[in-house]
Coordinates of C-alpha atoms in Angstrom, one line a residue:
M3 CA 119.4 93.1 66.2
P4 CA 116.2 94.9 66.8
T5 CA 115.8 98.6 65.4
P6 CA 115.1 101.5 67.9
E7 CA 111.5 101.4 66.7
E8 CA 111.1 97.7 67.3
L9 CA 112.4 98.2 70.7
A10 CA 110.0 101.2 71.4
R11 CA 107.2 98.7 70.2
V12 CA 108.1 96.0 73.0
K13 CA 107.7 98.7 75.7
I14 CA 104.4 100.0 73.9
D15 CA 103.2 96.4 74.0
E16 CA 103.8 95.9 77.6
K17 CA 102.0 99.4 78.4
L18 CA 99.0 98.1 76.3
T19 CA 98.8 94.8 77.9
A20 CA 99.0 96.4 81.5
C21 CA 96.1 98.6 80.6
G22 CA 93.9 95.7 79.3
W23 CA 94.5 95.6 75.6
V24 CA 95.0 92.5 73.6
I25 CA 97.6 92.8 71.1
Q26 CA 97.3 91.1 67.8
D27 CA 99.2 90.8 64.4
M28 CA 97.1 91.3 61.1
S29 CA 97.5 87.6 60.4
A30 CA 95.6 86.6 63.5
L31 CA 93.1 89.5 63.3
N32 CA 90.0 88.8 65.7
R33 CA 88.5 92.1 66.5
Y34 CA 86.3 90.5 69.2
A35 CA 89.2 88.5 70.9
S36 CA 88.6 91.1 74.0
L37 CA 86.7 94.3 74.7
G38 CA 90.0 96.3 73.5
V39 CA 92.1 94.9 70.5
A40 CA 95.3 96.6 69.3
V41 CA 96.3 95.5 65.8
R42 CA 99.9 95.9 64.7
E43 CA 100.8 97.2 61.3
F44 CA 97.3 97.7 59.9
P45 CA 97.2 98.7 56.4
L46 CA 95.1 102.0 55.8
A47 CA 94.4 103.9 52.7
T48 CA 96.8 106.7 54.0
G49 CA 99.7 104.3 55.0
E50 CA 100.1 101.6 57.8
A51 CA 99.0 102.4 61.3
D52 CA 101.5 101.0 63.7
Y53 CA 98.7 100.2 65.9
L54 CA 94.8 100.3 65.1
L55 CA 92.6 100.1 68.2
F56 CA 89.4 98.2 68.3
V57 CA 87.1 98.6 71.1
D58 CA 83.9 96.1 71.1
G59 CA 84.9 95.2 67.4
K60 CA 84.9 98.8 65.9
A61 CA 87.9 100.7 65.1
V62 CA 88.4 103.7 67.7
G63 CA 91.9 105.1 67.2
V64 CA 95.5 104.6 66.2
I65 CA 98.8 104.6 67.9
E66 CA 102.0 106.0 65.9
A67 CA 105.1 104.3 67.4
K68 CA 108.6 106.1 67.2
S69 CA 112.1 105.3 68.5
E70 CA 113.0 106.3 71.9
G71 CA 114.0 110.0 72.2
T72 CA 111.9 111.1 69.2
T73 CA 110.1 114.3 69.7
L74 CA 106.4 113.8 69.3
S75 CA 104.8 117.0 68.7
G76 CA 105.2 116.8 65.0
V77 CA 104.2 113.1 64.9
A78 CA 100.6 114.1 65.7
E79 CA 100.1 115.3 62.0
Q80 CA 101.2 111.8 60.7
A81 CA 98.8 110.0 63.2
G82 CA 96.2 112.4 62.0
H83 CA 96.3 111.0 58.6
Y84 CA 95.8 107.5 59.8
V85 CA 92.6 108.3 61.7
T86 CA 91.0 109.6 58.3
G87 CA 92.4 106.5 56.2
L88 CA 90.5 103.6 57.3
P89 CA 89.1 101.3 54.6
V90 CA 85.3 101.5 54.2
N91 CA 84.8 97.8 54.9
I92 CA 86.4 98.1 58.4
P93 CA 83.7 98.8 61.2
H94 CA 84.3 101.9 63.2
V95 CA 82.8 104.4 65.4
T96 CA 83.3 107.6 63.3
L97 CA 85.5 109.1 60.9
P98 CA 88.0 110.5 61.5
L99 CA 88.5 108.1 64.5
P100 CA 88.3 109.9 67.7
F101 CA 91.4 108.8 69.5
Q102 CA 95.1 109.0 68.8
Y103 CA 98.2 108.4 70.4
E104 CA 101.9 108.9 69.8
S105 CA 104.2 107.0 71.9
T106 CA 108.0 106.0 72.2
G107 CA 107.2 103.6 74.9
V108 CA 108.7 106.0 77.4
E109 CA 106.8 109.2 76.3
T110 CA 103.2 109.2 75.2
L111 CA 100.8 111.9 73.7
F112 CA 97.2 111.4 73.6
R113 CA 94.4 113.4 71.7
D114 CA 90.7 113.1 71.6
N115 CA 89.7 114.4 68.1
R116 CA 86.1 115.2 69.4
D117 CA 87.4 117.9 71.8
P118 CA 86.4 121.7 70.6
S119 CA 90.0 122.3 69.9
P120 CA 91.8 119.0 69.7
R121 CA 95.2 119.4 71.6
S122 CA 97.8 116.5 72.4
R123 CA 98.5 116.1 76.1
R124 CA 101.0 113.9 77.8
A125 CA 99.7 110.7 79.1
F126 CA 101.4 108.4 81.9
A127 CA 100.1 105.3 80.0
F128 CA 97.3 104.3 77.6
H129 CA 93.6 104.6 78.7
R130 CA 91.7 101.2 79.2
P131 CA 89.3 100.0 76.6
E132 CA 86.4 100.5 79.1
Q133 CA 87.4 104.2 79.4
L134 CA 87.3 104.7 75.6
Q135 CA 84.1 103.0 75.4
E136 CA 82.7 105.3 78.3
W137 CA 83.8 108.3 76.5
L138 CA 82.2 107.1 73.3
N139 CA 79.0 106.9 74.9
D140 CA 79.0 110.5 76.1
E141 CA 77.3 113.1 73.9
A142 CA 80.1 115.5 74.4
T143 CA 83.7 115.4 75.9
L144 CA 84.5 116.8 79.3
R145 CA 86.5 119.7 77.5
A146 CA 83.4 120.4 75.5
R147 CA 81.3 120.5 78.6
L148 CA 83.7 122.8 80.4
Q149 CA 83.0 125.3 77.6
S150 CA 79.3 125.0 78.3
L151 CA 78.9 125.7 82.1
P152 CA 75.6 127.4 83.0
E153 CA 75.9 130.9 84.7
L154 CA 77.4 130.8 88.3
N155 CA 74.7 130.8 90.9
P156 CA 76.8 132.5 93.7
G157 CA 74.8 131.0 96.5
K158 CA 76.7 132.0 99.9
M159 CA 79.9 132.9 98.2
W160 CA 81.0 136.5 98.5
G161 CA 83.0 138.6 95.9
A162 CA 86.4 137.1 96.0
Q163 CA 85.1 133.7 96.0
I164 CA 82.9 134.2 93.1
E165 CA 85.8 135.8 91.2
A166 CA 87.9 132.7 91.9
V167 CA 85.4 130.2 90.6
T168 CA 84.7 132.4 87.5
C169 CA 88.4 132.6 86.6
L170 CA 89.0 129.0 87.3
E171 CA 86.2 128.1 85.0
Q172 CA 87.5 130.3 82.3
S173 CA 90.8 128.7 82.6
L174 CA 89.4 125.2 82.4
A175 CA 87.2 126.4 79.1
Q176 CA 90.4 127.1 77.6
D177 CA 91.8 123.7 78.4
K178 CA 94.6 124.9 80.5
P179 CA 95.8 121.7 82.3
R180 CA 96.9 123.4 85.5
A181 CA 95.6 126.3 87.5
L182 CA 96.5 128.0 90.8
I183 CA 94.2 129.7 93.3
Q184 CA 96.0 132.1 95.6
M185 CA 93.7 133.3 98.5
A186 CA 94.7 134.7 101.9
T187 CA 94.4 132.5 104.9
G188 CA 90.8 132.7 106.5
S189 CA 89.2 133.9 103.1
G190 CA 87.6 130.4 102.4
K191 CA 89.7 128.4 100.0
T192 CA 88.1 125.2 100.7
F193 CA 84.7 126.7 100.6
T194 CA 85.3 128.2 97.2
A195 CA 86.9 125.0 96.0
I196 CA 83.7 122.9 97.0
N197 CA 81.6 125.4 95.0
A198 CA 83.8 124.8 92.0
I199 CA 83.8 121.0 92.5
Y200 CA 79.8 120.9 92.7
R201 CA 79.4 122.7 89.5
L202 CA 82.2 120.3 87.8
I203 CA 80.4 117.4 88.9
K204 CA 76.9 118.6 88.3
F205 CA 77.2 120.5 85.1
A206 CA 80.6 119.2 83.5
K207 CA 79.7 115.7 84.4
G208 CA 83.1 115.2 86.1
R209 CA 83.1 111.6 87.4
R210 CA 85.6 111.9 90.1
V211 CA 87.4 114.5 91.8
L212 CA 90.5 113.8 94.2
F213 CA 91.1 116.3 97.1
L214 CA 94.7 116.0 98.3
V215 CA 96.1 117.3 101.5
D216 CA 99.4 116.7 103.2
R217 CA 98.1 115.6 106.7
A218 CA 95.2 113.7 108.2
N219 CA 93.9 116.6 110.1
L220 CA 93.2 118.8 107.1
A221 CA 91.5 115.6 105.5
R222 CA 89.2 115.5 108.3
Q223 CA 88.6 119.3 108.3
A224 CA 87.9 119.1 104.4
L225 CA 85.3 116.3 104.9
K226 CA 83.5 118.3 107.5
E227 CA 83.2 121.1 105.0
F228 CA 81.9 118.9 102.3
Q229 CA 79.3 117.5 104.9
A230 CA 78.2 121.0 105.8
F231 CA 78.1 122.4 102.3
E232 CA 74.5 123.5 101.2
T233 CA 74.2 123.4 97.4
P234 CA 73.3 126.8 95.9
D235 CA 70.3 125.7 93.6
D236 CA 68.1 123.2 95.9
G237 CA 69.6 123.6 99.4
R238 CA 70.4 120.1 99.9
K239 CA 73.8 119.0 101.3
F240 CA 76.6 118.0 99.2
T241 CA 76.9 114.6 100.7
E242 CA 73.3 114.0 100.1
L243 CA 73.7 114.2 96.5
Y244 CA 77.2 112.8 96.0
N245 CA 79.5 110.2 97.9
V246 CA 82.5 111.9 99.6
A247 CA 85.1 109.7 101.3
R248 CA 88.0 110.4 103.3
L249 CA 90.4 107.4 102.8
E250 CA 91.4 105.6 106.0
S251 CA 92.6 102.3 104.2
N252 CA 94.2 101.6 101.0
G253 CA 91.1 101.1 98.9
I254 CA 89.1 103.5 96.7
D255 CA 85.5 102.5 96.2
P256 CA 84.9 103.9 92.4
V257 CA 81.3 104.9 93.5
N258 CA 82.8 107.9 95.4
K259 CA 82.4 111.2 93.6
V260 CA 84.9 113.0 95.8
V261 CA 88.0 111.2 97.4
I262 CA 89.7 113.1 100.2
T263 CA 93.3 111.7 101.2
T264 CA 96.9 112.6 101.9
I265 CA 99.6 112.5 99.1
Q266 CA 101.5 110.0 101.3
R267 CA 98.6 107.5 101.4
L268 CA 97.9 108.0 97.6
Y269 CA 101.4 107.1 96.7
S270 CA 101.0 103.9 99.0
I271 CA 97.9 103.0 97.0
L272 CA 99.6 103.5 93.5
S273 CA 102.6 101.4 94.9
D274 CA 100.2 98.6 95.7
E275 CA 100.8 98.5 99.3
V276 CA 98.0 96.7 101.1
E277 CA 98.3 98.6 104.4
F278 CA 99.7 102.0 105.2
D279 CA 100.3 103.4 108.8
S280 CA 98.0 106.3 109.5
Q281 CA 100.5 107.8 111.7
N282 CA 102.6 108.6 108.5
E283 CA 99.9 111.2 107.5
E284 CA 99.2 112.9 111.0
G285 CA 102.3 115.0 110.9
S286 CA 102.8 118.0 108.7
L287 CA 105.2 117.8 105.7
F288 CA 106.0 121.3 106.9
E289 CA 108.0 120.1 109.9
V290 CA 110.2 117.9 107.7
G291 CA 110.9 121.0 105.7
S292 CA 113.9 121.2 103.5
A293 CA 114.9 117.7 104.3
L294 CA 112.3 116.6 101.7
D295 CA 114.0 118.6 99.0
K296 CA 116.9 116.4 99.1
Q297 CA 115.1 113.2 98.5
L298 CA 114.9 111.7 95.2
P299 CA 111.5 112.0 93.4
K300 CA 109.2 109.1 94.3
E301 CA 108.9 106.5 91.5
V302 CA 105.5 105.7 90.2
K303 CA 104.4 102.9 88.2
Y304 CA 101.1 101.9 86.5
N305 CA 98.5 100.4 88.6
A306 CA 95.8 98.7 86.9
R307 CA 93.4 99.1 90.0
I308 CA 93.8 102.9 89.8
P309 CA 94.1 103.7 86.1
I310 CA 95.2 107.0 84.9
E311 CA 91.7 108.0 83.9
F312 CA 90.4 107.4 87.5
F313 CA 90.2 111.3 88.3
D314 CA 89.0 114.0 86.1
I315 CA 90.0 116.8 88.6
I316 CA 92.8 117.0 91.2
I317 CA 92.9 119.7 93.9
T318 CA 95.8 120.1 96.1
D319 CA 95.0 122.2 99.3
E320 CA 98.1 124.1 100.9
C321 CA 100.4 121.2 100.2
H322 CA 104.0 121.5 101.0
R323 CA 106.4 122.5 98.3
S324 CA 107.7 118.9 98.1
I325 CA 104.5 117.9 96.4
Y326 CA 105.9 119.6 93.4
N327 CA 109.1 117.7 93.3
L328 CA 109.4 114.6 95.7
W329 CA 105.7 113.6 94.9
R330 CA 105.5 115.2 91.5
G331 CA 105.0 111.7 89.8
V332 CA 101.9 111.1 91.9
L333 CA 100.2 114.1 90.3
E334 CA 101.3 113.6 86.9
Y335 CA 100.3 109.9 86.9
F336 CA 96.7 110.9 86.2
D337 CA 95.0 112.3 83.1
A338 CA 93.3 115.1 85.0
H339 CA 93.2 118.9 85.3
L340 CA 95.3 120.0 88.3
I341 CA 93.9 122.8 90.5
G342 CA 96.1 124.2 93.4
L343 CA 94.8 126.1 96.4
T344 CA 97.4 128.1 98.6
A345 CA 97.6 131.3 100.6
T346 CA 101.5 131.7 99.8
P347 CA 102.6 130.2 96.5
S348 CA 106.3 129.5 96.4
K349 CA 108.2 129.7 93.2
Q350 CA 108.0 125.8 93.0
T351 CA 104.3 126.0 93.1
L352 CA 103.9 128.6 90.5
G353 CA 106.2 126.7 88.3
F354 CA 104.4 123.7 88.5
F355 CA 101.2 125.2 87.7
N356 CA 102.6 126.7 84.5
Q357 CA 102.4 130.2 85.9
N358 CA 98.7 129.9 85.4
L359 CA 97.6 132.1 88.7
V360 CA 93.9 132.4 87.9
M361 CA 93.2 134.2 91.4
E362 CA 95.4 136.4 93.5
Y363 CA 93.6 137.5 96.7
S364 CA 96.4 138.8 98.9
R365 CA 96.1 139.7 102.5
T366 CA 96.0 143.1 101.8
R367 CA 93.0 142.8 99.7
A368 CA 91.4 140.5 102.3
V369 CA 92.0 143.1 105.2
A370 CA 90.7 145.9 102.9
D371 CA 87.5 143.9 102.4
G372 CA 87.2 143.2 106.2
V373 CA 87.5 139.5 105.7
N374 CA 90.7 139.5 107.7
V375 CA 91.8 141.8 110.4
D376 CA 95.0 143.9 110.0
G377 CA 97.9 143.2 112.3
E378 CA 101.0 144.8 113.4
V379 CA 104.4 143.2 113.9
Y380 CA 106.0 143.5 117.4
R381 CA 109.4 141.9 117.0
I382 CA 111.3 140.4 120.0
R383 CA 114.9 139.5 118.8
T384 CA 117.6 137.8 120.7
K385 CA 121.4 137.7 119.8
I386 CA 121.4 133.8 119.3
G387 CA 118.1 133.9 117.6
D388 CA 119.6 136.2 115.0
A389 CA 123.2 134.7 114.7
G390 CA 123.4 131.5 116.8
N391 CA 126.2 131.0 119.4
T392 CA 129.2 129.0 120.5
V393 CA 129.4 126.6 123.7
E394 CA 132.9 126.6 124.6
A395 CA 134.7 123.4 125.2
G396 CA 134.9 122.3 129.0
E397 CA 131.2 123.1 129.5
W398 CA 128.7 120.4 130.6
V399 CA 125.6 120.3 128.3
G400 CA 122.7 118.1 128.4
K401 CA 121.9 115.7 125.4
R402 CA 118.4 114.7 124.8
H403 CA 117.3 111.6 123.0
K404 CA 115.1 112.5 120.0
I405 CA 112.6 109.8 120.5
T406 CA 112.5 109.0 124.3
R407 CA 113.6 112.5 125.4
A408 CA 115.9 111.0 127.9
E409 CA 118.5 113.5 128.8
R410 CA 122.1 112.9 129.9
M411 CA 125.0 115.2 130.6
E412 CA 128.1 115.4 128.5
L413 CA 131.3 117.1 128.8
L414 CA 132.3 118.9 125.5
D415 CA 135.9 118.3 124.4
Q416 CA 135.7 120.9 121.6
D417 CA 133.7 124.1 121.0
L418 CA 130.2 123.6 119.7
A419 CA 129.1 126.4 117.2
Y420 CA 125.5 126.5 116.1
N421 CA 123.7 128.8 113.9
A422 CA 120.2 130.4 114.1
E423 CA 118.7 127.8 111.8
Q424 CA 119.8 124.9 114.4
L425 CA 118.4 126.7 117.3
D426 CA 115.3 124.8 118.7
R427 CA 115.9 122.1 116.3
T428 CA 119.3 120.3 116.9
V429 CA 120.3 122.8 119.6
V430 CA 118.0 123.8 122.6
A431 CA 118.5 127.1 124.4
P432 CA 115.7 127.2 127.1
N433 CA 116.9 130.6 128.3
Q434 CA 116.3 132.1 125.1
I435 CA 112.6 130.8 125.1
R436 CA 112.4 132.0 128.7
K437 CA 113.8 135.5 127.7
I438 CA 111.1 135.9 124.9
L439 CA 108.3 134.9 126.9
Q440 CA 109.3 137.0 129.8
T441 CA 109.7 140.1 127.4
F442 CA 106.1 139.2 126.0
K443 CA 104.8 139.2 129.4
D444 CA 106.3 142.5 130.7
R445 CA 105.5 144.4 127.6
L446 CA 101.8 143.2 127.0
P447 CA 100.1 145.8 129.5
T448 CA 102.6 148.8 128.4
E449 CA 103.4 148.4 124.7
I450 CA 101.7 145.6 122.9
F451 CA 98.2 145.8 124.5
A452 CA 98.5 148.9 126.4
G453 CA 96.1 149.3 129.4
R454 CA 95.0 145.5 129.2
N455 CA 95.4 143.7 132.2
E456 CA 94.7 140.2 130.9
V457 CA 96.7 138.0 128.6
P458 CA 94.8 137.5 125.3
K459 CA 94.5 134.3 123.6
T460 CA 97.8 133.7 122.1
L461 CA 99.1 131.4 119.4
I462 CA 102.7 130.2 119.3
F463 CA 104.0 128.4 116.3
A464 CA 107.0 126.3 117.2
K465 CA 109.3 124.4 115.0
N466 CA 108.5 120.9 115.8
D467 CA 106.7 118.9 118.6
S468 CA 109.8 118.9 120.9
H469 CA 110.2 122.8 120.7
A470 CA 106.4 123.0 121.4
E471 CA 106.8 120.9 124.5
D472 CA 109.7 123.2 125.7
I473 CA 107.5 126.4 125.2
V474 CA 104.5 125.0 127.0
M475 CA 106.5 124.3 130.1
I476 CA 108.4 127.5 130.1
A477 CA 105.4 129.6 129.4
R478 CA 103.4 128.0 132.4
E479 CA 106.5 129.0 134.8
V480 CA 107.1 132.4 133.1
F481 CA 103.3 133.3 133.8
G482 CA 103.0 131.4 137.1
K483 CA 100.0 129.6 135.8
G484 CA 98.8 126.0 135.9
D485 CA 98.4 123.4 133.1
E486 CA 95.0 124.8 131.8
F487 CA 96.8 128.1 131.0
C488 CA 99.0 126.9 128.1
K489 CA 98.2 123.8 125.8
K490 CA 100.2 122.0 123.3
I491 CA 98.4 121.2 120.1
T492 CA 100.2 119.1 117.5
Y493 CA 99.8 115.9 115.7
Q494 CA 101.0 113.9 118.8
V495 CA 98.3 115.2 121.1
K496 CA 95.3 112.7 120.8
D497 CA 92.5 115.3 121.7
A498 CA 94.3 118.2 119.7
E499 CA 91.1 118.5 117.5
S500 CA 88.7 118.7 120.3
L501 CA 91.1 121.4 122.0
I502 CA 91.1 123.6 118.7
T503 CA 87.1 123.5 118.6
S504 CA 86.3 123.4 122.4
G505 CA 84.6 126.3 124.0
L506 CA 87.6 126.9 126.2
L507 CA 89.4 128.5 123.3
A508 CA 86.4 131.1 122.6
K509 CA 86.6 132.6 126.0
K510 CA 88.2 135.9 126.4
C511 CA 90.3 134.7 129.4
T512 CA 93.9 133.8 129.2
K513 CA 94.9 131.0 126.8
F514 CA 98.2 129.8 125.3
L515 CA 98.4 127.3 122.5
A516 CA 101.7 126.0 121.3
G517 CA 101.7 124.3 118.0
S518 CA 104.4 122.9 115.8
G519 CA 105.2 124.5 112.4
R520 CA 101.8 124.5 110.2
T521 CA 100.4 121.5 111.8
W522 CA 97.2 123.4 112.7

């Protein structure tokens, strides 16, 4: 019966093979059988290495195998003895050997001994032989280069943005694997991130950066910002220097320096799906809300087309909290530094980024700096909006089909109680919407904007597309205006982006926009 360690080696063999390594026994040693060769039970002066790794015929590292369930932090010292005990007659790159792994077949740690302060880090799988060879050809490791970035050229950045990039680079120089930047809405998070990305590519020699969003509209906006970005040193556009791609198919060209996509499509790519319905990335994950938290985490498997080392840096931009539980495996698949951008970090977000909040630029600071305009809260409350209500048995109510929106009348045979959370989601109360809009209209010239005779441009955030539809129809009725007065902007509106950027919205005349959740 195989021992636990032998069972672990079976899994390790499978993982090595998937990553492009040829596995051999000492009795069949052929260092040139492939670019990458892993030799089992290789005798060394300091003991027997479970696996000795050869790249292009030269020893480059070791793997220490342990039975499943073994805690690996203390095993690194044992593997460290092996990287120094190579017999003199065995060709090698350097001593100590640069790369060492500790693995149970379920959990794997990796360390590059050439780093300034070598530290083991978790790895989803082993690196390909081609990647180890590429790293060996570099004069310094990425982590070494992150410690020697040149002085920041602020370019068009202002104070808080400079602070954010500076603090982020300090965190990266300390080899902290995750960092979170919190900046108030409107303070230029994406512009700040592009400045950081430019420096990481140009000076730290980052090979590829993944820019993750949770819906296609944000991906399109991000691409436009990259295309408009002028580099602070020579004034050329970012896209003149580096390839930037927004994924519209399930293929990633390795020539791209920056890849922009949704977390949904990335999971589809890792799952080896040939096609992905782009409609699945048009809606915001915020619309689905807490329902995502109840789903099981997505299972991620190794994909040789997109190996773990494909990206050096991953930036998540304003993603729904589900990215840190439901989609967590997608992020942790890659051997990359993770950087989060957010205006309002949740507990899940802070926890995922190891509480490493490198920049905290609140709305209060943004208002004090003149970046954002301060506001006042004018609350319009209704009884059913606060506590819900009950429709008594014997009443006729309309039932609306979620997809077709077809309506039919139904006689209730028992009381229908609903709470505030259900309102405008599973229960629609048109008169409640009408009451709020009528109150808003009546109090605009007397209390909200005293003395102002025209309705200012107004944004109404709805709970979903159907709720937005109800608001639009009732707003036109309450204000006695035509279709141009109030527009719906959600992912289901084909010309939504043109509505956002159109000159109409810049006018001072009356305009209402009803959008769903955080879709826009």
